[in-house]
mmCIF file of C-alpha atoms and ligand atoms in Angstrom:
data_model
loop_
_atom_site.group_PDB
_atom_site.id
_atom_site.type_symbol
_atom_site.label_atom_id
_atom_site.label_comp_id
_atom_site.label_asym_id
_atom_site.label_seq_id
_atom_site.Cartn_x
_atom_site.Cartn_y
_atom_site.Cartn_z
ATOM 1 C CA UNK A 549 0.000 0.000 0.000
ATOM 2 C CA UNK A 550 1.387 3.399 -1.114
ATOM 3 C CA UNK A 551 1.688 5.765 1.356
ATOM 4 C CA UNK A 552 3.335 8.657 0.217
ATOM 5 C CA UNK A 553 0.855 11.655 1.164
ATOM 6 C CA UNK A 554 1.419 13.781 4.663
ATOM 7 C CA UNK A 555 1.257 11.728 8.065
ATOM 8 C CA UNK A 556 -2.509 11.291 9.831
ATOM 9 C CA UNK A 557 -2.677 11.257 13.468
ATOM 10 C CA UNK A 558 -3.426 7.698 13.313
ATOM 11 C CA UNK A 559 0.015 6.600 12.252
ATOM 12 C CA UNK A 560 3.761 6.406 13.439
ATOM 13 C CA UNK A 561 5.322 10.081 14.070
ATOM 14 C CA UNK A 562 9.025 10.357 15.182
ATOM 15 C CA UNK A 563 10.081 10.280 18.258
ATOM 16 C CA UNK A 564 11.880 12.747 20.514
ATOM 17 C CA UNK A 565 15.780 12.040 20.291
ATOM 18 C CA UNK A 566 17.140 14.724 21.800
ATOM 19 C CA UNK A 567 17.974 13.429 25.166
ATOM 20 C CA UNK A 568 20.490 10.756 23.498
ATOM 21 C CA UNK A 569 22.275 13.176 21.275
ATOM 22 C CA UNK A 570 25.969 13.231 23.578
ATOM 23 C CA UNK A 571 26.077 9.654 23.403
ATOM 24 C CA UNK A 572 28.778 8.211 26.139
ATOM 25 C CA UNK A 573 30.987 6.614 24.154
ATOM 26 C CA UNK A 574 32.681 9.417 22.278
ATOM 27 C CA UNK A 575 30.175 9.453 19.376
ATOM 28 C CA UNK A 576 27.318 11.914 19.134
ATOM 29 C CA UNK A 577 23.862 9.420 19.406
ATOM 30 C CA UNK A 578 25.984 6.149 20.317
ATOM 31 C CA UNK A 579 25.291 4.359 23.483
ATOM 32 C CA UNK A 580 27.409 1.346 24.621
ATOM 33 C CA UNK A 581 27.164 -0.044 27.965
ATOM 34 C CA UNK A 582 29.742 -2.935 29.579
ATOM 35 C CA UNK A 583 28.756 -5.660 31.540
ATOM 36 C CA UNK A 584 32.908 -6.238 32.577
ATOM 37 C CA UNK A 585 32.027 -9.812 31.807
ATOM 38 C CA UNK A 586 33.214 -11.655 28.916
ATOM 39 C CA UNK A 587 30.870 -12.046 25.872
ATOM 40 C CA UNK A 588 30.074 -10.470 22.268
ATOM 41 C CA UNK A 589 29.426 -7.178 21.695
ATOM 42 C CA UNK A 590 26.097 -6.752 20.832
ATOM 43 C CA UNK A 591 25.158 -3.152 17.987
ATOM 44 C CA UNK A 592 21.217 -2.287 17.673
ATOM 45 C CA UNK A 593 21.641 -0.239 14.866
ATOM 46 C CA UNK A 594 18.561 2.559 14.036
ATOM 47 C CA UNK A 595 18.036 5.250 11.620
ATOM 48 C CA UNK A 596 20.328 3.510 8.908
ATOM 49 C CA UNK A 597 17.255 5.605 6.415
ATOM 50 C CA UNK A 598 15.893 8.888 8.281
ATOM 51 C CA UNK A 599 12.607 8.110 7.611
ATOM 52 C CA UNK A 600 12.765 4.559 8.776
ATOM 53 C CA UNK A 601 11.878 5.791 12.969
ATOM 54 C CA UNK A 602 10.221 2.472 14.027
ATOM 55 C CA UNK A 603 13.813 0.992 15.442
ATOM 56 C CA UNK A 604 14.543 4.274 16.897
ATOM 57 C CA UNK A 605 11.335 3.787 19.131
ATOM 58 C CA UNK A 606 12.575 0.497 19.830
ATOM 59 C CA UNK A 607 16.149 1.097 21.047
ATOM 60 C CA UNK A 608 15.180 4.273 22.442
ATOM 61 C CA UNK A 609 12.290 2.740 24.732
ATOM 62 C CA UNK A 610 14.963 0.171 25.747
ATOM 63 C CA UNK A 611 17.241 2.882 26.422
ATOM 64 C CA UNK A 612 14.538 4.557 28.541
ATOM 65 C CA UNK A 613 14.347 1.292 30.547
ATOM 66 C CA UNK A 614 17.974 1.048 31.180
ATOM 67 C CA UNK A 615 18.568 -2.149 29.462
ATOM 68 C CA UNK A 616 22.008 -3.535 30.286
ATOM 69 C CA UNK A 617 24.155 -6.345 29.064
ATOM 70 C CA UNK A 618 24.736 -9.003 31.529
ATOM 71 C CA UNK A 619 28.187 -10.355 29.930
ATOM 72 C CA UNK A 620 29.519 -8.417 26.782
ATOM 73 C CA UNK A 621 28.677 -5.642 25.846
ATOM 74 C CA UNK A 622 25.753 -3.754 24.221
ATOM 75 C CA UNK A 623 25.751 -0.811 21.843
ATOM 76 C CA UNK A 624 22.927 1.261 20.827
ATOM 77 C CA UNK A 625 23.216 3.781 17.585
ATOM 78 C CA UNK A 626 21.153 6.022 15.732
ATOM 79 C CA UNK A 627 22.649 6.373 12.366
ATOM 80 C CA UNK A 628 21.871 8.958 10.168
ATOM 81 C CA UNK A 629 20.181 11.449 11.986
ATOM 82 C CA UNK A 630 21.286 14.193 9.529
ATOM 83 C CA UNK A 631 18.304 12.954 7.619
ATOM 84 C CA UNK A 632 16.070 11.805 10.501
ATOM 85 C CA UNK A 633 16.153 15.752 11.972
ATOM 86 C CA UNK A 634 14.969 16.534 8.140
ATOM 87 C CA UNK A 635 11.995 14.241 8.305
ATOM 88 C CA UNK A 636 8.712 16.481 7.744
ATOM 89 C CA UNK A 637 5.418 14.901 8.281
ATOM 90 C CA UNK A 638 3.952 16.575 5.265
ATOM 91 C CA UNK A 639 6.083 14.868 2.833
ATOM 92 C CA UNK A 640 7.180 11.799 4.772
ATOM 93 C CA UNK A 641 9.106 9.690 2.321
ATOM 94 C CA UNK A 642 12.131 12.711 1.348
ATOM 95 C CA UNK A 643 14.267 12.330 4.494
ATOM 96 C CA UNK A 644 15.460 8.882 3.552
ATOM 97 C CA UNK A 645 19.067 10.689 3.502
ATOM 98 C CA UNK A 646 20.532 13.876 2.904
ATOM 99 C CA UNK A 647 23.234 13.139 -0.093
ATOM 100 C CA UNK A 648 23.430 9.283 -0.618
ATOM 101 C CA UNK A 649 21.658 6.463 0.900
ATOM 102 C CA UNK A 650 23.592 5.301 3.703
ATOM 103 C CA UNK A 651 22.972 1.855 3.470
ATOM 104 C CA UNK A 652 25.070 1.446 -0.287
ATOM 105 C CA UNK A 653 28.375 2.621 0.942
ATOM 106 C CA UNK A 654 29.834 -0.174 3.692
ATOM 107 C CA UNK A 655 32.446 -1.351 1.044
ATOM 108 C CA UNK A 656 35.758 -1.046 2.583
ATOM 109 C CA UNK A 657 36.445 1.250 -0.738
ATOM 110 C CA UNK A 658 33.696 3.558 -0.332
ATOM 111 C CA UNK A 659 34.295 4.104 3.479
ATOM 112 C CA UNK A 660 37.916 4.373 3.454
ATOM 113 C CA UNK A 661 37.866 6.464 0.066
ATOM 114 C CA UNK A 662 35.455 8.474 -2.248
ATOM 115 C CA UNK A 663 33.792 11.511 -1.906
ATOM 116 C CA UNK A 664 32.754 13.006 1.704
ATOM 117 C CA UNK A 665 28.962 13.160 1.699
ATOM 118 C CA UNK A 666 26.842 13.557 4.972
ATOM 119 C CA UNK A 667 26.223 9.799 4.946
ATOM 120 C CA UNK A 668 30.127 8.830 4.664
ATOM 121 C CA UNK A 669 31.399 11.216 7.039
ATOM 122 C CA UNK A 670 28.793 9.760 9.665
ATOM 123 C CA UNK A 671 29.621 6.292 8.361
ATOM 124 C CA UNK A 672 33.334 6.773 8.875
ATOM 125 C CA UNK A 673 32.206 8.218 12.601
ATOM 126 C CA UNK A 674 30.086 4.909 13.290
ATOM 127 C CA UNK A 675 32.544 2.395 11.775
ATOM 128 C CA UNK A 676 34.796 1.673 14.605
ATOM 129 C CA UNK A 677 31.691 0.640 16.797
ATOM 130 C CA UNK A 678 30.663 -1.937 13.948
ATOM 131 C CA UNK A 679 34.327 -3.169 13.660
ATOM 132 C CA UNK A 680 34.176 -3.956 16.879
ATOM 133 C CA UNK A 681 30.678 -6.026 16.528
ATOM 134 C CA UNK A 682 30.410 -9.280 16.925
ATOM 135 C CA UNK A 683 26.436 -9.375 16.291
ATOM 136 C CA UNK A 684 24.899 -6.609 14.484
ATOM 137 C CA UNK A 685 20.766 -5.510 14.472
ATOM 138 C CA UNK A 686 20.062 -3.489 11.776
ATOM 139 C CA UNK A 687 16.339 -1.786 11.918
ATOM 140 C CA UNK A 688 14.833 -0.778 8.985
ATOM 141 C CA UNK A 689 10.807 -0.894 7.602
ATOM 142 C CA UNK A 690 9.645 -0.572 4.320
ATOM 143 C CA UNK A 691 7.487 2.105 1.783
ATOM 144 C CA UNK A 692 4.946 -0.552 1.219
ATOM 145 C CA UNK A 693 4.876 -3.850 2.496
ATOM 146 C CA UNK A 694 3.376 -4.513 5.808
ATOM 147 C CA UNK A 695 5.131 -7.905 6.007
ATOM 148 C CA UNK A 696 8.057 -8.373 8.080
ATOM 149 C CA UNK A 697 11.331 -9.485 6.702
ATOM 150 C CA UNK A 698 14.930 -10.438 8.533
ATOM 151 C CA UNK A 699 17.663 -9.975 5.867
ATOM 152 C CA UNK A 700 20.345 -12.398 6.394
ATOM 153 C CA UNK A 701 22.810 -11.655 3.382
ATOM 154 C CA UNK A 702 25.324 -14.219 2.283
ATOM 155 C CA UNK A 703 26.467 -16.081 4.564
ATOM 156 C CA UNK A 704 25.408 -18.940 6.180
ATOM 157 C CA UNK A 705 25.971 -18.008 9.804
ATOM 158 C CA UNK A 706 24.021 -14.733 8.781
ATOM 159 C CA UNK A 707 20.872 -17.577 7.868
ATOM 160 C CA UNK A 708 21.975 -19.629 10.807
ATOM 161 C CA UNK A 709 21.525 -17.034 13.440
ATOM 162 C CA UNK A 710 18.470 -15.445 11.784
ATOM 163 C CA UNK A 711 16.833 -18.986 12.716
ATOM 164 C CA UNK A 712 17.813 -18.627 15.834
ATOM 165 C CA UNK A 713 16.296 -15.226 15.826
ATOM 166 C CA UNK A 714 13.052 -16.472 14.658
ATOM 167 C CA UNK A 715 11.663 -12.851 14.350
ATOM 168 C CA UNK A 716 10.655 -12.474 11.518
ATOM 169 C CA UNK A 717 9.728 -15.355 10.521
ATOM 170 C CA UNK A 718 10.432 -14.565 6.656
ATOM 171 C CA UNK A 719 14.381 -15.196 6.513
ATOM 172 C CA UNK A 720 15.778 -13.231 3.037
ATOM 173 C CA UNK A 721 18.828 -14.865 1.962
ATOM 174 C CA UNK A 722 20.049 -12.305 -1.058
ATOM 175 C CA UNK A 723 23.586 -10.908 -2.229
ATOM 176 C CA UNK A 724 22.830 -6.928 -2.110
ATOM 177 C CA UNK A 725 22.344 -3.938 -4.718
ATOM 178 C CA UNK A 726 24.384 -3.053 -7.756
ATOM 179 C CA UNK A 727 23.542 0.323 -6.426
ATOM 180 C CA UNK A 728 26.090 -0.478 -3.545
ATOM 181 C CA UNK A 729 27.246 -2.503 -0.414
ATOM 182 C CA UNK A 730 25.075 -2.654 2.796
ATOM 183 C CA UNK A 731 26.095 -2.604 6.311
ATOM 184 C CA UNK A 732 25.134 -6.087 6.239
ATOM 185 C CA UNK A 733 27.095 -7.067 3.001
ATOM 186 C CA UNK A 734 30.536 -5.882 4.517
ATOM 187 C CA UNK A 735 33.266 -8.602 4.003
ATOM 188 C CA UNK A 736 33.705 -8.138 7.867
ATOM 189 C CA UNK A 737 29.915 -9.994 8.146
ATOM 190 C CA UNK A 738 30.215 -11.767 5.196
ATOM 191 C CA UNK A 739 33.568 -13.309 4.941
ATOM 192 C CA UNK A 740 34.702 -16.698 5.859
ATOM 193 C CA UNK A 741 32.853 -19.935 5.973
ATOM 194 C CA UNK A 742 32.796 -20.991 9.590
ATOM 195 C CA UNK A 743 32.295 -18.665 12.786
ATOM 196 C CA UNK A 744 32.569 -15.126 12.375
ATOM 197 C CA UNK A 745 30.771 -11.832 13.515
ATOM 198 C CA UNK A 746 26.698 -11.685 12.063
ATOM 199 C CA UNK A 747 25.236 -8.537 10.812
ATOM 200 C CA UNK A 748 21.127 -9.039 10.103
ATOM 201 C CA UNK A 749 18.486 -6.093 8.817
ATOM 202 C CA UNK A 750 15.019 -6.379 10.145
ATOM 203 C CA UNK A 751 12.472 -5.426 8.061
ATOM 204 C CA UNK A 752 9.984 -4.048 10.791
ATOM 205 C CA UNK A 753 6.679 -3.498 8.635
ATOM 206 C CA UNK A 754 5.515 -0.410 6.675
ATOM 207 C CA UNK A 755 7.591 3.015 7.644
ATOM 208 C CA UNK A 756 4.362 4.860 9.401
ATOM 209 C CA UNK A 757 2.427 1.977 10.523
ATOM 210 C CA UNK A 758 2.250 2.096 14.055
ATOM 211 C CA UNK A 759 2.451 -1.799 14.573
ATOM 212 C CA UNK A 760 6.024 -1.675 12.705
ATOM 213 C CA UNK A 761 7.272 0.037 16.405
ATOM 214 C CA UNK A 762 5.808 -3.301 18.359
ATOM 215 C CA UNK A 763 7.157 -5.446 15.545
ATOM 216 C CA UNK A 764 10.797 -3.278 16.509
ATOM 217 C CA UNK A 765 10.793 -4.058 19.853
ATOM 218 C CA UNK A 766 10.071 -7.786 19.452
ATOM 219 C CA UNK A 767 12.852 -8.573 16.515
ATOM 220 C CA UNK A 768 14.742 -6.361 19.216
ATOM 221 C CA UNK A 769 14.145 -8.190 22.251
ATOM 222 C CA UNK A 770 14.217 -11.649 20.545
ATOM 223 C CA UNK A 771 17.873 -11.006 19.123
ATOM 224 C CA UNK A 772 19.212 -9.815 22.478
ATOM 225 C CA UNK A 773 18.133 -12.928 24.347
ATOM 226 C CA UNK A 774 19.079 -15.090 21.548
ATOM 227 C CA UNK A 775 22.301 -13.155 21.840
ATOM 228 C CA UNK A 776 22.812 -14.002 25.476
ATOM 229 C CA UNK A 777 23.795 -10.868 26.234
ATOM 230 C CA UNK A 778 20.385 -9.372 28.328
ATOM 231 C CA UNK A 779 18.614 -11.609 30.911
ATOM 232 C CA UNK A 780 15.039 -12.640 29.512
ATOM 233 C CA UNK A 781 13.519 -11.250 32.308
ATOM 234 C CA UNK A 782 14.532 -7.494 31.493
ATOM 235 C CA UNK A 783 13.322 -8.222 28.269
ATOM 236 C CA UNK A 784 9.943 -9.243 29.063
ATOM 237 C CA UNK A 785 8.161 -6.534 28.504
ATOM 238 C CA UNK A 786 8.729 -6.671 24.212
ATOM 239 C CA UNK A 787 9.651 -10.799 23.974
ATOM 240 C CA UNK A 788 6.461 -11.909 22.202
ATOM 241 C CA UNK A 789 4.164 -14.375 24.568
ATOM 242 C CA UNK A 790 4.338 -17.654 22.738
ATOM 243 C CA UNK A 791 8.195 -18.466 21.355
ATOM 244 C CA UNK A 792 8.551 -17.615 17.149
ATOM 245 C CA UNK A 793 6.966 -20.324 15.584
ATOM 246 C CA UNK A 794 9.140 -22.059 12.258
ATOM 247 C CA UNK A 795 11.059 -19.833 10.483
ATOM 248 C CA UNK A 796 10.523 -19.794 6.390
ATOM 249 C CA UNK A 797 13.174 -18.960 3.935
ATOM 250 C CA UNK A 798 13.660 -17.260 0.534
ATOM 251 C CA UNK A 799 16.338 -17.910 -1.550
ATOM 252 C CA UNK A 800 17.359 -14.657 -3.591
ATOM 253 C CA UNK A 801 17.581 -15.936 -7.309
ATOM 254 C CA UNK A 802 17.788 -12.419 -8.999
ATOM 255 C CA UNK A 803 17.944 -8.971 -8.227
ATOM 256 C CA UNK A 804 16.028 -6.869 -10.757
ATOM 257 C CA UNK A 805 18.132 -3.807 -11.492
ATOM 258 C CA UNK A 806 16.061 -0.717 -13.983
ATOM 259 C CA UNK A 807 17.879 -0.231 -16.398
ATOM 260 C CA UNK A 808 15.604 2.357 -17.958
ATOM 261 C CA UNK A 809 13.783 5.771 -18.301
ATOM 262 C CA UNK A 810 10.252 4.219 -17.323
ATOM 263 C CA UNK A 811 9.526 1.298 -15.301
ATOM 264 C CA UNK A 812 6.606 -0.517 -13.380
ATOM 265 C CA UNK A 813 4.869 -3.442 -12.456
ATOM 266 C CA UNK A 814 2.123 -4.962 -14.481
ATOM 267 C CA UNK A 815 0.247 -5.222 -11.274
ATOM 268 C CA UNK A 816 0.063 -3.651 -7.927
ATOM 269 C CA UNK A 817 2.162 -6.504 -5.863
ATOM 270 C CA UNK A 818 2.255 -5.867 -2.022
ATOM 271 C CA UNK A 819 5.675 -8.331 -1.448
ATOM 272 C CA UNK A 820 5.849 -11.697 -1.018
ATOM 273 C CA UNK A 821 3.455 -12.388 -4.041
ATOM 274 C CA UNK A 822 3.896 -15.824 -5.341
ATOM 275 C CA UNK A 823 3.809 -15.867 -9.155
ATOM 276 C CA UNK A 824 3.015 -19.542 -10.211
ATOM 277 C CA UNK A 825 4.201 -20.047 -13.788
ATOM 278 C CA UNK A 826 7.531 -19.392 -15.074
ATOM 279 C CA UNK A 827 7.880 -17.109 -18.097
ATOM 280 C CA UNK A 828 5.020 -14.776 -16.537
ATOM 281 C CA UNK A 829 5.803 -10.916 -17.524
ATOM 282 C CA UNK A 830 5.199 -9.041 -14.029
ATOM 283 C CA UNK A 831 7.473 -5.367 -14.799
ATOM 284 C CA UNK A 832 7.792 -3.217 -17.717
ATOM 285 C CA UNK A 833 11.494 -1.852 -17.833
ATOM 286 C CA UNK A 834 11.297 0.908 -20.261
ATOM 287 C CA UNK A 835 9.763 -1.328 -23.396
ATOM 288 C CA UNK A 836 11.301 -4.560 -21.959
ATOM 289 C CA UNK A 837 8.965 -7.156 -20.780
ATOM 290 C CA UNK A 838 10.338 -8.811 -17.370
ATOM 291 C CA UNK A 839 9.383 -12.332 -16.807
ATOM 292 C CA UNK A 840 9.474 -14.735 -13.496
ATOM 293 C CA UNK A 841 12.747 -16.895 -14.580
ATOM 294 C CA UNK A 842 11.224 -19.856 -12.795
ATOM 295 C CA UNK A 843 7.994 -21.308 -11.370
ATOM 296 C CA UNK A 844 6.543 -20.197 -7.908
ATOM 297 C CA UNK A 845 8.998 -17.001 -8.032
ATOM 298 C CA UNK A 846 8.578 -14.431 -5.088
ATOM 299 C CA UNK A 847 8.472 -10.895 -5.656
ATOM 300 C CA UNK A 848 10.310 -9.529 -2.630
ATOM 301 C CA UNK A 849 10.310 -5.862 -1.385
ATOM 302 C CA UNK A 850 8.844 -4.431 -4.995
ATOM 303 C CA UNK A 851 9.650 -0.766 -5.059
ATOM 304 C CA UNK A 852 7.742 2.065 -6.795
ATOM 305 C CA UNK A 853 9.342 4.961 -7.411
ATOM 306 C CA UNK A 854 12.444 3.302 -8.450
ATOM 307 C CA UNK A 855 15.405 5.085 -10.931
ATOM 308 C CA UNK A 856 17.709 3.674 -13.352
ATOM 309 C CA UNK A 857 20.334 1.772 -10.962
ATOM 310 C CA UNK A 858 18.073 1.204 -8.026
ATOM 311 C CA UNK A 859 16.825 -2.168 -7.060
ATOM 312 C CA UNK A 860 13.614 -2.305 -7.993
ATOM 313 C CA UNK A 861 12.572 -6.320 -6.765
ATOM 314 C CA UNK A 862 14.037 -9.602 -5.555
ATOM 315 C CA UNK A 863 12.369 -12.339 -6.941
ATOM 316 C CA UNK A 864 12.827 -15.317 -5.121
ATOM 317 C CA UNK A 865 11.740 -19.301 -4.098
ATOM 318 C CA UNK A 866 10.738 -20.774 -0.334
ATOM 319 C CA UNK A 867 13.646 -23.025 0.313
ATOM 320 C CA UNK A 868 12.298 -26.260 1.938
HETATM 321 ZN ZN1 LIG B 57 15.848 1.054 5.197
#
């Protein structure tokens, strides 16, 4: 469902950030607290896309409740709020970043070299608490669908630990953008067949729907017990009531890239549409028909509004 027209009172606004702007760890809107017990250091990650506020509710609210590691430690970071202090409730979806989209620049090129935008500078800032990560919760939501995802990326202790998880249920398994490297597609999360440090992006529900906040809060909780790092009771409060049921997984088989002036989809898909019949033509890519490439193909995350270079869908199969 499009929602691209001024906030209502009924949905999600922004919340109040001000009190964590010193941060108390050297970086402006970073939080990291030590148990002085061994044990993984644990980044909830918000505000990756200013307009994206449902994560900041979460780690803020668990900030407010003076949530503490018991072994490790735990960090709490609200990324690009260059963009987030931007966000205006008339026209809600312009403050997903000021220069660049911060979440298509965690190559070790781009951060180390390249221009200095908004995003990098503040990327370059935030780095040395996500070199530092063992397990990584990136929160993000989404334009349209109400459905959420956990991204794993590439690797299979990414997929292993999103099982764990079990919030969301829907595990993504994909390889990234052409239009650039996420935070979760860093060689530093990706690298390596066997144990290694994780980096996951939740997928809490639409941007401005209030249930994406709740939705926050669980993935949140649920990866900070699973982590080990924050006793279940503290957590009570936001763990869902009954444990995650079976997770489900989707296997990435393409990423559809425009390559045109003009594109859109033959229908209006709402994510996680299952197309039956291979050879079906779902997009229009300028003048080129775009057809499933195989039989029960997903459309994941389908993006309106989309520009030559951008993503514009995942398409996709359940793995068993
Ligand atoms: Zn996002």
């Amino acid at each position: 469902m499009a929602r691209i027209e001024a906030l209502t009172p009924d949905d999600l606004w922004p919340p109040d950030l001000t009190r964590w702007a010193s941060g108390n760890d050297g970086v402006p809107f970073v939080w990291r607290f030590r148990a002085g017990r061994p044990g993984p250091h644990v980044v909830i990650n918000a505000l990756m896309h200013g307009n994206e506020y449902s994560g900041a509710i979460a780690a803020a609210t668990l900030l407010e409740a003076g949530i503490r590691p018991i072994r490790g430690s735990l960090s709490f970071a609200f990324a690009n709020m260059d963009a987030f202090t931007q966000f205006d409730p008339d026209f809600p979806i312009m403050s997903r970043y000021v220069e660049e989209d911060m979440n298509r620049i965690w190559a070790p090129g781009s951060l180390e070299h390249g221009m200095s935008t908004t995003e990098r500078r503040r990327a370059r800032e935030l780095w040395p608490l996500f070199t530092t990560a063992d397990l990584v919760l990136d929160l993000h939501s989404l334009q349209h669908d109400r459905i959420p995802l956990m991204l794993c990326g590439s690797s299979a202790r990414g997929r292993e630990f999103a099982r764990r998880v079990g919030l969301p249920a829907i595990i993504v398994a994909d390889r990234g953008h052409e239009g650039g490297s996420r935070l979760i597609d860093h060689p530093r999360f990706t690298e390596g067949d066997g144990e290694g440090p994780v980096a996951l992006l939740a997928e809490c529900g639409q941007h401005w729907d209030r249930d994406s906040a709740q939705v926050a809060l669980a993935v949140t909780a649920q990866f900070l017990l699973t982590a080990g790092v924050v006793d279940a009771g503290a957590l009570s409060p936001w763990l869902p009531s009954a444990p995650p049921g079976p997770t489900r997984l989707v296997e990435v088989t393409e990423t559809v890239t425009v390559r045109n002036e003009r594109f859109r989809f033959l229908k209006e898909y709402q994510g996680m549409d299952v197309i039956p019949m291979a050879g079906t033509v779902f997009a229009l890519d300028g003048e080129v028909a775009l057809r499933t490439p195989h039989d029960d193909c997903v459309l994941i995350m389908p993006s309106r509004h989309v520009e030559r270079g951008q993503t514009a869908v995942r398409l996709g199969r359940f793995g068993a």
